[in-house]
Tab-separated table of C-alpha atoms in Angstrom:
chain	number	residue	atom	x	y	z
S	20	GLN	CA	-1.091	32.360	15.477
S	21	LEU	CA	-2.046	29.190	17.292
S	22	ARG	CA	-2.159	31.128	20.566
S	23	LEU	CA	-5.017	33.201	19.116
S	24	LEU	CA	-7.104	30.026	18.833
S	25	LEU	CA	-5.929	28.638	22.172
S	26	PRO	CA	-5.602	31.689	24.419
S	27	GLY	CA	-3.368	31.036	27.364
S	28	ALA	CA	-1.862	27.952	25.730
S	29	SER	CA	1.620	26.992	26.802
S	30	ILE	CA	3.391	26.376	23.496
S	31	PHE	CA	7.061	25.418	23.340
S	32	LEU	CA	8.844	25.924	20.016
S	33	ASP	CA	12.216	24.209	20.037
S	34	VAL	CA	13.897	26.624	17.608
S	35	ASP	CA	12.887	29.574	19.795
S	36	ASP	CA	12.607	28.198	23.327
S	37	LEU	CA	15.196	25.421	23.663
S	38	ASP	CA	18.038	26.716	25.824
S	39	ASP	CA	20.208	23.595	25.811
S	40	ILE	CA	20.088	21.052	22.973
S	41	GLY	CA	21.448	18.480	25.407
S	42	GLU	CA	18.140	18.747	27.303
S	43	LEU	CA	15.975	18.034	24.237
S	44	GLU	CA	14.631	14.713	25.524
S	45	ASN	CA	13.817	16.261	28.913
S	46	TYR	CA	11.784	18.976	27.209
S	47	ILE	CA	9.901	16.313	25.283
S	48	ASP	CA	9.254	14.387	28.488
S	49	GLN	CA	7.725	17.545	29.977
S	50	THR	CA	5.519	18.141	26.934
S	51	SER	CA	1.941	16.869	26.804
S	52	VAL	CA	1.423	16.784	23.022
S	53	MET	CA	4.022	16.916	20.241
S	54	LEU	CA	3.442	18.793	16.983
S	55	PHE	CA	5.734	17.901	14.080
S	56	PHE	CA	5.959	20.179	11.035
S	57	LEU	CA	6.939	17.870	8.167
S	58	SER	CA	9.013	19.483	5.409
S	59	CYS	CA	11.706	18.572	2.883
S	60	GLY	CA	14.728	17.027	4.606
S	61	TYR	CA	12.875	16.759	7.912
S	62	PHE	CA	13.949	13.174	8.544
S	63	ARG	CA	17.613	13.949	7.790
S	64	SER	CA	17.968	16.189	10.843
S	65	LYS	CA	19.807	14.540	13.756
S	66	ASN	CA	17.813	16.556	16.316
S	67	VAL	CA	14.483	15.829	14.624
S	68	LEU	CA	15.298	12.131	14.843
S	69	ARG	CA	16.084	12.588	18.553
S	70	GLU	CA	12.695	14.289	19.012
S	71	LEU	CA	10.892	11.545	17.147
S	72	LYS	CA	12.681	8.715	18.976
S	73	ALA	CA	11.960	10.311	22.359
S	74	SER	CA	8.309	10.793	21.361
S	75	VAL	CA	8.077	7.128	20.343
S	76	GLN	CA	9.695	5.941	23.586
S	77	LEU	CA	7.512	8.222	25.724
S	78	ARG	CA	4.383	7.417	23.676
S	79	LYS	CA	3.551	11.074	23.225
S	80	PRO	CA	0.374	12.089	21.434
S	81	VAL	CA	1.343	13.609	18.095
S	82	VAL	CA	-0.126	16.167	15.712
S	83	LEU	CA	1.419	16.177	12.233
S	84	VAL	CA	1.446	19.213	9.962
S	85	HIS	CA	2.589	18.869	6.343
S	86	GLU	CA	4.289	21.683	4.437
S	87	PHE	CA	3.583	20.751	0.840
S	88	ASP	CA	4.542	24.068	-0.836
S	89	GLU	CA	8.004	23.503	-2.347
S	90	ALA	CA	8.592	27.274	-2.442
S	91	HIS	CA	8.513	27.161	1.377
S	92	GLY	CA	10.623	24.029	1.860
S	93	GLY	CA	7.759	21.619	1.397
S	94	ALA	CA	7.724	18.229	-0.225
S	95	ALA	CA	5.181	15.728	-1.429
S	96	LEU	CA	4.010	13.363	1.289
S	97	GLY	CA	5.361	10.391	-0.696
S	98	GLN	CA	8.810	11.986	-0.747
S	99	LEU	CA	8.683	12.552	3.010
S	100	ARG	CA	7.684	8.931	3.549
S	101	ALA	CA	10.645	7.823	1.411
S	102	GLU	CA	13.022	10.030	3.448
S	103	CYS	CA	11.981	8.355	6.706
S	104	GLY	CA	14.398	5.433	6.952
S	105	ASP	CA	13.659	4.210	10.477
S	106	ASP	CA	10.844	1.616	10.602
S	107	GLU	CA	9.766	2.496	14.152
S	108	ILE	CA	9.681	6.231	13.394
S	109	TYR	CA	7.890	5.548	10.102
S	110	ALA	CA	5.167	3.536	11.865
S	111	PHE	CA	4.877	6.229	14.543
S	112	THR	CA	4.706	9.071	12.021
S	113	PHE	CA	2.805	7.580	9.113
S	114	GLY	CA	1.048	4.608	10.719
S	115	LYS	CA	-2.605	3.716	10.535
S	116	GLY	CA	-4.892	6.598	11.445
S	117	ARG	CA	-2.213	9.297	11.074
S	118	TYR	CA	-3.160	11.944	8.561
S	119	PRO	CA	-0.971	15.041	8.461
S	120	ILE	CA	-2.784	18.372	8.397
S	121	PRO	CA	-1.853	20.282	5.227
S	122	TRP	CA	-0.274	23.656	6.012
S	123	HIS	CA	-1.850	26.251	3.719
S	124	ARG	CA	-0.218	29.580	2.895
S	125	ILE	CA	-3.362	31.369	1.680
S	126	HIS	CA	-4.644	33.247	4.730
S	127	GLU	CA	-8.217	31.944	4.709
S	128	LEU	CA	-7.062	28.355	4.206
S	129	GLN	CA	-4.291	28.788	6.768
S	130	LEU	CA	-6.974	29.592	9.333
S	131	VAL	CA	-8.549	26.233	8.503
S	132	SER	CA	-5.161	24.541	9.053
S	133	LEU	CA	-4.753	26.346	12.385
S	134	LYS	CA	-8.238	25.339	13.511
S	135	LEU	CA	-7.528	21.707	12.605
S	136	ILE	CA	-4.244	21.840	14.559
S	137	ALA	CA	-5.992	23.402	17.568
S	138	GLY	CA	-8.710	20.736	17.410
S	139	HIS	CA	-6.162	17.924	17.311
S	140	LEU	CA	-4.259	19.437	20.260
S	141	VAL	CA	-7.437	19.731	22.317
S	142	ASN	CA	-8.523	16.176	21.406
S	143	ALA	CA	-5.107	14.747	22.302
S	144	SER	CA	-5.223	16.630	25.605
S	145	ALA	CA	-8.734	15.321	26.285
S	146	ARG	CA	-7.484	11.745	25.762
S	147	LEU	CA	-4.703	12.397	28.306
S	148	VAL	CA	-7.327	13.597	30.771
S	149	ALA	CA	-9.476	10.507	30.125
S	150	GLN	CA	-6.446	8.250	30.703
S	151	GLY	CA	-5.745	10.010	33.989
S	152	LYS	CA	-2.332	11.226	32.809
S	153	VAL	CA	-3.251	14.877	33.339
S	154	GLN	CA	-6.018	16.666	35.195
S	155	LEU	CA	-8.399	19.225	33.762
S	156	HIS	CA	-9.094	22.379	35.741
S	157	SER	CA	-11.242	25.480	35.342
S	158	LYS	CA	-11.049	28.811	37.130
S	159	GLU	CA	-14.272	27.919	38.925
S	160	THR	CA	-12.607	24.944	40.614
S	161	GLU	CA	-9.289	26.676	41.225
S	162	GLU	CA	-10.301	27.826	44.690
S	163	LYS	CA	-11.436	24.323	45.649
S	164	GLU	CA	-8.155	22.912	44.354
S	165	GLU	CA	-6.211	25.417	46.464
S	166	GLU	CA	-8.208	24.354	49.528
S	167	LYS	CA	-7.486	20.697	48.787
S	168	GLU	CA	-3.794	21.477	48.345
S	169	GLU	CA	-3.720	23.298	51.687
S	170	GLU	CA	-5.457	20.370	53.391
S	171	GLU	CA	-3.056	17.915	51.756
S	172	GLU	CA	-0.103	20.065	52.830
S	173	GLU	CA	-1.400	19.994	56.410
S	174	ARG	CA	-1.805	16.191	56.268
S	175	ARG	CA	1.665	15.847	54.798
S	176	ALA	CA	3.139	18.065	57.486
S	177	SER	CA	1.330	15.990	60.097
S	178	ARG	CA	2.768	12.761	58.629
S	179	MET	CA	6.236	14.312	58.466
S	180	THR	CA	6.106	15.106	62.164
S	181	ARG	CA	5.224	11.457	62.804
S	182	GLY	CA	8.314	10.335	60.891
S	183	SER	CA	6.839	9.332	57.530
S	184	SER	CA	7.819	11.034	54.316
S	185	ALA	CA	6.285	11.607	50.907
S	186	THR	CA	7.817	12.751	47.656
S	187	GLU	CA	5.890	14.563	44.981
S	188	VAL	CA	6.592	14.188	41.293
S	189	LYS	CA	5.103	16.907	39.160
S	190	GLN	CA	4.611	16.998	35.408
S	191	PRO	CA	3.928	20.066	33.329
S	192	GLY	CA	0.771	20.268	31.299
S	193	LEU	CA	-0.790	22.091	28.403
S	194	ALA	CA	-2.685	25.302	28.916
S	195	ILE	CA	-5.684	25.417	26.619
S	196	ALA	CA	-7.375	28.684	27.535
S	197	ASP	CA	-7.524	31.220	30.348
S	198	ASP	CA	-10.393	29.401	31.985
S	199	LEU	CA	-9.597	25.867	30.796
S	200	TYR	CA	-6.208	24.214	30.951
S	201	ILE	CA	-4.463	20.939	31.445
S	202	SER	CA	-2.861	21.141	34.847
S	203	GLY	CA	0.834	21.865	35.037
S	204	GLU	CA	0.987	20.551	38.577
S	205	ILE	CA	-0.072	16.927	38.491
S	206	ALA	CA	1.200	15.362	41.689
S	207	SER	CA	1.632	11.720	42.486
S	208	LYS	CA	3.094	10.239	45.647
S	209	HIS	CA	5.939	7.745	45.658
């Protein structure tokens, strides 16, 4: 449903898309913004704790969603806070300025939840752009970017023939829409 609000978004859902649980931290490293769906027993899961610890260490932007409906595995926010035993994870999850988005089951209210989630994802992505951690592109500048890449490739090839070398490190990004996305090819030279 979130893809309807963010057409073209690249959304990774661990329960559906994770091929190798041993690579969990690598997937998190490659993710621009983390979304955590808080429910009853959430903080008792070994893999959830791995996700949270990796997110803390990597200082990932986070969007929190709270399932409060007990019929759907939800719990009161106070109960979830009590279940979180790790001080660092607690501060990261429930610290100052963190307000989980309530997940509503009534269709009209669920749309409000989805719009709030989409807004938080876009805002977190915008902060990454402002910090220079990712680059924002549009289809209108795509051609110019391709030209720049070709020119850079020619310069790199020229340097290589003179005996110097360059290594590119690329990080994936977050697609926001067909004509607006956070670049998945952010290159830096080392």
